[in-house]
One Martini backbone bead per residue (centre of mass of N, CA, C, O) as a GRO file, in nm:
protein
  271
    1SER     BB    1   0.123   0.002  -0.046
    2GLY     BB    2  -0.004   0.387  -0.050
    3ARG     BB    3   0.158   0.647  -0.288
    4TRP     BB    4   0.109   0.856  -0.553
    5SER     BB    5   0.280   1.106  -0.795
    6LEU     BB    6   0.264   1.386  -1.005
    7TYR     BB    7   0.492   1.570  -1.191
    8ASP     BB    8   0.642   1.791  -1.346
    9GLU     BB    9   0.929   1.943  -1.449
   10PHE     BB   10   0.879   2.179  -1.192
   11GLY     BB   11   0.762   1.987  -0.964
   12ASN     BB   12   0.491   2.010  -0.959
   13GLN     BB   13   0.202   1.881  -0.791
   14LEU     BB   14  -0.106   1.731  -0.975
   15GLN     BB   15  -0.129   1.433  -0.877
   16SER     BB   16  -0.281   1.221  -0.675
   17GLY     BB   17  -0.308   0.854  -0.501
   18ASP     BB   18  -0.386   0.525  -0.451
   19THR     BB   19  -0.198   0.214  -0.509
   20THR     BB   20  -0.510   0.041  -0.515
   21GLN     BB   21  -0.620   0.242  -0.691
   22ASN     BB   22  -0.835   0.351  -0.951
   23GLN     BB   23  -0.752   0.663  -1.157
   24PRO     BB   24  -0.766   0.936  -1.295
   25LEU     BB   25  -0.629   1.130  -1.524
   26SER     BB   26  -0.548   1.460  -1.653
   27ARG     BB   27  -0.531   1.656  -1.842
   28PHE     BB   28  -0.281   1.749  -2.085
   29THR     BB   29  -0.174   2.087  -2.158
   30ARG     BB   30   0.124   1.995  -2.207
   31SER     BB   31   0.449   1.906  -2.373
   32GLY     BB   32   0.638   1.648  -2.151
   33VAL     BB   33   0.786   1.570  -1.875
   34TYR     BB   34   0.715   1.326  -1.630
   35PHE     BB   35   0.654   1.245  -1.273
   36LEU     BB   36   0.652   0.939  -1.145
   37VAL     BB   37   0.568   0.837  -0.797
   38TRP     BB   38   0.598   0.572  -0.636
   39ASP     BB   39   0.472   0.465  -0.264
   40THR     BB   40   0.581   0.301  -0.045
   41THR     BB   41   0.514   0.114   0.283
   42ALA     BB   42   0.647  -0.044   0.518
   43ASP     BB   43   0.812  -0.304   0.506
   44THR     BB   44   0.955  -0.662   0.613
   45ALA     BB   45   0.867  -0.767   0.318
   46GLY     BB   46   0.880  -0.782   0.059
   47SER     BB   47   0.712  -0.715  -0.297
   48ASP     BB   48   0.521  -0.726  -0.562
   49CYS     BB   49   0.464  -0.523  -0.846
   50ARG     BB   50   0.203  -0.354  -1.046
   51PHE     BB   51   0.182  -0.117  -1.298
   52ALA     BB   52  -0.047   0.139  -1.509
   53LEU     BB   53  -0.054   0.333  -1.806
   54SER     BB   54  -0.346   0.381  -1.945
   55SER     BB   55  -0.605   0.447  -2.213
   56ALA     BB   56  -0.852   0.481  -2.184
   57PRO     BB   57  -1.181   0.453  -2.309
   58THR     BB   58  -1.374   0.777  -2.420
   59VAL     BB   59  -1.625   0.880  -2.411
   60SER     BB   60  -1.795   1.136  -2.547
   61GLY     BB   61  -1.910   1.405  -2.439
   62THR     BB   62  -2.234   1.485  -2.232
   63VAL     BB   63  -2.420   1.691  -2.170
   64LEU     BB   64  -2.492   1.859  -1.857
   65VAL     BB   65  -2.777   1.870  -1.660
   66ILE     BB   66  -2.863   2.074  -1.376
   67GLY     BB   67  -3.048   1.808  -1.184
   68SER     BB   68  -3.015   1.539  -1.324
   69THR     BB   69  -3.007   1.218  -1.439
   70VAL     BB   70  -2.788   1.048  -1.413
   71GLU     BB   71  -2.842   0.682  -1.612
   72GLU     BB   72  -2.630   0.374  -1.680
   73ILE     BB   73  -2.433   0.185  -1.843
   74VAL     BB   74  -2.092  -0.014  -1.769
   75PRO     BB   75  -1.853  -0.160  -1.925
   76SER     BB   76  -1.627  -0.394  -1.861
   77GLY     BB   77  -1.303  -0.268  -1.749
   78ASN     BB   78  -1.218   0.046  -1.863
   79VAL     BB   79  -1.369   0.344  -1.793
   80THR     BB   80  -1.478   0.706  -1.921
   81ARG     BB   81  -1.696   0.925  -1.849
   82SER     BB   82  -1.789   1.226  -2.029
   83TYR     BB   83  -1.880   1.565  -1.920
   84THR     BB   84  -2.081   1.867  -2.013
   85PHE     BB   85  -2.016   2.187  -1.835
   86THR     BB   86  -2.214   2.542  -1.786
   87LEU     BB   87  -2.166   2.842  -1.643
   88ASP     BB   88  -2.285   3.201  -1.567
   89THR     BB   89  -2.218   3.169  -1.303
   90HIS     BB   90  -2.185   3.127  -1.001
   91ALA     BB   91  -2.193   2.796  -0.801
   92ARG     BB   92  -2.339   2.550  -0.573
   93LEU     BB   93  -2.274   2.206  -0.593
   94LEU     BB   94  -2.402   1.868  -0.568
   95PHE     BB   95  -2.232   1.524  -0.586
   96ASP     BB   96  -2.508   1.265  -0.608
   97ALA     BB   97  -2.395   0.929  -0.595
   98LEU     BB   98  -2.663   0.703  -0.653
   99GLN     BB   99  -2.468   0.480  -0.820
  100ALA     BB  100  -2.215   0.267  -0.777
  101ASP     BB  101  -2.102  -0.082  -0.891
  102GLY     BB  102  -1.805  -0.066  -0.943
  103ASP     BB  103  -1.515  -0.076  -0.958
  104ASP     BB  104  -1.343   0.158  -0.885
  105VAL     BB  105  -1.537   0.473  -0.880
  106ALA     BB  106  -1.432   0.766  -1.042
  107TRP     BB  107  -1.377   1.133  -1.022
  108ILE     BB  108  -1.330   1.407  -1.215
  109LEU     BB  109  -1.259   1.774  -1.237
  110GLU     BB  110  -1.256   2.010  -1.513
  111ALA     BB  111  -1.061   2.265  -1.631
  112ALA     BB  112  -0.900   2.446  -1.814
  113SER     BB  113  -0.670   2.511  -1.549
  114GLY     BB  114  -0.763   2.247  -1.425
  115ILE     BB  115  -0.816   2.049  -1.121
  116VAL     BB  116  -1.087   2.116  -0.901
  117ASP     BB  117  -1.168   1.795  -0.829
  118SER     BB  118  -1.197   1.476  -0.645
  119GLY     BB  119  -1.287   1.142  -0.608
  120ASN     BB  120  -1.538   0.870  -0.480
  121CYS     BB  121  -1.849   0.640  -0.638
  122THR     BB  122  -1.834   0.347  -0.410
  123GLY     BB  123  -2.133   0.324  -0.283
  124ALA     BB  124  -2.137   0.423   0.015
  125GLY     BB  125  -1.880   0.575   0.051
  126ALA     BB  126  -1.893   0.799  -0.096
  127ASP     BB  127  -1.929   1.137  -0.219
  128THR     BB  128  -2.253   1.208  -0.203
  129ALA     BB  129  -2.173   1.560  -0.041
  130ARG     BB  130  -2.043   1.721  -0.211
  131ILE     BB  131  -1.892   2.037  -0.260
  132LEU     BB  132  -1.915   2.288  -0.536
  133ASP     BB  133  -1.711   2.578  -0.587
  134LEU     BB  134  -1.807   2.752  -0.902
  135ARG     BB  135  -1.704   2.913  -1.149
  136ALA     BB  136  -1.749   3.058  -1.451
  137ASP     BB  137  -1.758   2.801  -1.681
  138THR     BB  138  -1.625   2.503  -1.829
  139TYR     BB  139  -1.693   2.152  -1.763
  140THR     BB  140  -1.512   1.849  -1.677
  141LEU     BB  141  -1.643   1.524  -1.575
  142ARG     BB  142  -1.467   1.221  -1.469
  143ILE     BB  143  -1.587   0.878  -1.499
  144SER     BB  144  -1.442   0.593  -1.384
  145SER     BB  145  -1.413   0.238  -1.428
  146SER     BB  146  -1.317  -0.113  -1.266
  147SER     BB  147  -1.487  -0.400  -1.408
  148ALA     BB  148  -1.563  -0.720  -1.486
  149LEU     BB  149  -1.832  -0.610  -1.534
  150ASP     BB  150  -2.129  -0.461  -1.550
  151ALA     BB  151  -2.268  -0.131  -1.466
  152THR     BB  152  -2.406   0.067  -1.282
  153LEU     BB  153  -2.479   0.420  -1.292
  154ALA     BB  154  -2.543   0.715  -1.087
  155PHE     BB  155  -2.655   1.056  -1.109
  156ARG     BB  156  -2.630   1.447  -0.954
  157LEU     BB  157  -2.669   1.774  -1.005
  158LEU     BB  158  -2.689   2.037  -0.737
  159ASP     BB  159  -2.852   2.347  -0.707
  160LEU     BB  160  -2.879   2.476  -0.426
  161LYS     BB  161  -3.023   2.740  -0.474
  162ALA     BB  162  -3.310   2.538  -0.600
  163ALA     BB  163  -3.417   2.444  -0.324
  164SER     BB  164  -3.587   2.442  -0.084
  165THR     BB  165  -3.777   2.578   0.164
  166LEU     BB  166  -3.745   2.534   0.517
  167ALA     BB  167  -3.918   2.599   0.778
  168LEU     BB  168  -3.907   2.643   1.070
  169GLY     BB  169  -4.104   2.351   1.212
  170ASP     BB  170  -4.116   2.209   0.994
  171GLU     BB  171  -4.131   1.954   0.778
  172ALA     BB  172  -3.968   1.688   0.550
  173SER     BB  173  -4.101   1.510   0.285
  174GLY     BB  174  -4.089   1.178   0.143
  175MET     BB  175  -3.951   0.987  -0.164
  176LEU     BB  176  -3.660   0.767  -0.193
  177VAL     BB  177  -3.413   0.605  -0.254
  178PRO     BB  178  -3.118   0.483  -0.197
  179GLY     BB  179  -2.865   0.740  -0.178
  180SER     BB  180  -2.985   0.993  -0.190
  181ALA     BB  181  -3.070   1.370  -0.149
  182VAL     BB  182  -3.157   1.637   0.031
  183VAL     BB  183  -3.256   1.946  -0.006
  184VAL     BB  184  -3.239   2.231   0.188
  185GLY     BB  185  -3.357   2.586   0.264
  186VAL     BB  186  -3.252   2.794   0.555
  187ASN     BB  187  -3.378   3.075   0.741
  188VAL     BB  188  -3.127   3.269   0.930
  189LEU     BB  189  -3.019   3.415   1.192
  190ALA     BB  190  -2.813   3.548   1.466
  191GLY     BB  191  -2.877   3.311   1.702
  192ASP     BB  192  -2.992   3.096   1.641
  193SER     BB  193  -3.173   2.787   1.742
  194PHE     BB  194  -3.160   2.390   1.663
  195ASP     BB  195  -3.328   2.061   1.610
  196TYR     BB  196  -3.289   1.761   1.501
  197VAL     BB  197  -3.542   1.586   1.360
  198PRO     BB  198  -3.627   1.249   1.352
  199LEU     BB  199  -3.903   1.049   1.225
  200THR     BB  200  -3.850   0.908   0.934
  201THR     BB  201  -3.646   0.661   0.798
  202ASP     BB  202  -3.685   0.339   0.712
  203GLN     BB  203  -3.389   0.225   0.715
  204LEU     BB  204  -3.213   0.488   0.665
  205SER     BB  205  -2.912   0.569   0.591
  206GLY     BB  206  -2.675   0.815   0.704
  207ARG     BB  207  -2.601   1.216   0.665
  208TRP     BB  208  -2.635   1.533   0.801
  209MET     BB  209  -2.555   1.862   0.660
  210LEU     BB  210  -2.429   2.204   0.737
  211PHE     BB  211  -2.443   2.500   0.554
  212ASP     BB  212  -2.325   2.835   0.503
  213PRO     BB  213  -2.383   3.056   0.352
  214ASN     BB  214  -2.050   3.011   0.228
  215GLY     BB  215  -2.052   2.703   0.247
  216ALA     BB  216  -1.951   2.634   0.535
  217TYR     BB  217  -1.930   2.429   0.747
  218ALA     BB  218  -2.129   2.365   1.059
  219ALA     BB  219  -2.299   2.091   1.057
  220ALA     BB  220  -2.370   1.748   1.190
  221GLY     BB  221  -2.524   1.417   1.144
  222ASP     BB  222  -2.727   1.138   1.221
  223LEU     BB  223  -3.014   1.043   1.051
  224THR     BB  224  -3.127   0.905   1.316
  225THR     BB  225  -3.029   1.164   1.541
  226LEU     BB  226  -3.108   1.354   1.789
  227SER     BB  227  -2.990   1.722   1.752
  228ASN     BB  228  -2.794   1.973   1.853
  229LEU     BB  229  -2.734   2.269   1.755
  230PRO     BB  230  -2.536   2.526   1.728
  231ARG     BB  231  -2.541   2.836   1.765
  232LEU     BB  232  -2.588   3.091   1.485
  233THR     BB  233  -2.395   3.367   1.342
  234GLN     BB  234  -2.548   3.417   1.051
  235ASN     BB  235  -2.692   3.550   0.846
  236GLY     BB  236  -2.943   3.380   0.625
  237ARG     BB  237  -2.884   3.115   0.386
  238TYR     BB  238  -2.891   2.771   0.483
  239THR     BB  239  -2.768   2.403   0.407
  240LEU     BB  240  -2.930   2.092   0.426
  241VAL     BB  241  -2.831   1.789   0.392
  242TRP     BB  242  -2.950   1.438   0.332
  243ASP     BB  243  -2.793   1.183   0.321
  244THR     BB  244  -2.824   0.864   0.160
  245ASP     BB  245  -2.707   0.503   0.166
  246ALA     BB  246  -2.656   0.305  -0.025
  247VAL     BB  247  -2.811   0.013  -0.164
  248ALA     BB  248  -2.794  -0.278  -0.338
  249GLY     BB  249  -2.996  -0.327  -0.532
  250ASP     BB  250  -3.180  -0.092  -0.432
  251ASP     BB  251  -3.490   0.089  -0.555
  252THR     BB  252  -3.661   0.165  -0.343
  253GLN     BB  253  -3.946   0.371  -0.214
  254THR     BB  254  -3.875   0.593   0.062
  255ASP     BB  255  -3.950   0.721   0.319
  256TYR     BB  256  -3.954   1.068   0.466
  257ARG     BB  257  -3.898   1.285   0.817
  258PHE     BB  258  -3.826   1.566   0.904
  259ALA     BB  259  -3.697   1.832   1.151
  260LEU     BB  260  -3.688   2.204   1.230
  261MET     BB  261  -3.637   2.277   1.541
  262PRO     BB  262  -3.717   2.549   1.782
  263ARG     BB  263  -3.568   2.634   2.042
  264VAL     BB  264  -3.649   2.636   2.374
  265LEU     BB  265  -3.671   2.847   2.638
  266THR     BB  266  -3.605   2.840   2.978
  267LEU     BB  267  -3.646   2.985   3.259
  268GLY     BB  268  -3.293   3.007   3.357
  269ALA     BB  269  -3.135   2.880   3.167
  270LEU     BB  270  -2.899   2.769   3.036
  271VAL     BB  271  -2.696   2.922   2.757
   0.00000   0.00000   0.00000
């Protein structure tokens, strides 16, 4: 085990990853000599090792519509899918990995200037709630997989500005397929305090995350557990991402209900 790192001719690190994982490399924007350092962790005994840099077959870029679900069957072998989208203005997007049944499924987001972000989207351990803070530009999302069998891939990019508003004290409810995320906006005044209250989770698992008006992490917790949120310090619209874990082979619509309840202060209680 260990990590690999890719450097350009000037010694700038361009990309790195786990030596045991299949991962797509970003597009090379200039000709020249590059250096790959394949670094293993210390071990008392020597071991055989093999790795390769291969040109995975790439399907021509598909236009990606923000908010729409992409769902397709990815053929076996080393395959890279490419999707492109253009933002006319600054946006915060949620990468919602719904299903990725192949082995070592990884994603990388690029702009003309280089790599913007990357992660994995394999099963329940996926980066299913990755927030992407993006400026106006054209982007290419590449999803690479290595699998012995054909596998299902499903994901979507959600614009946080388009999320419905949840008033404090109201319930969010509906049905979803395990692996999906629910995104709501919450209008908050500085000093507000409230509790996350799970009402119906129906065997769902996962985590919720709260982001402040600037997109910074504010709080998080387990979907199934009552949580007391810290007092919030900024006015504005916060975003709650309610992210469920995918279940292999399960696409059953499942009920969910949760609420954000204002915390009532008791006279004489310590604040």
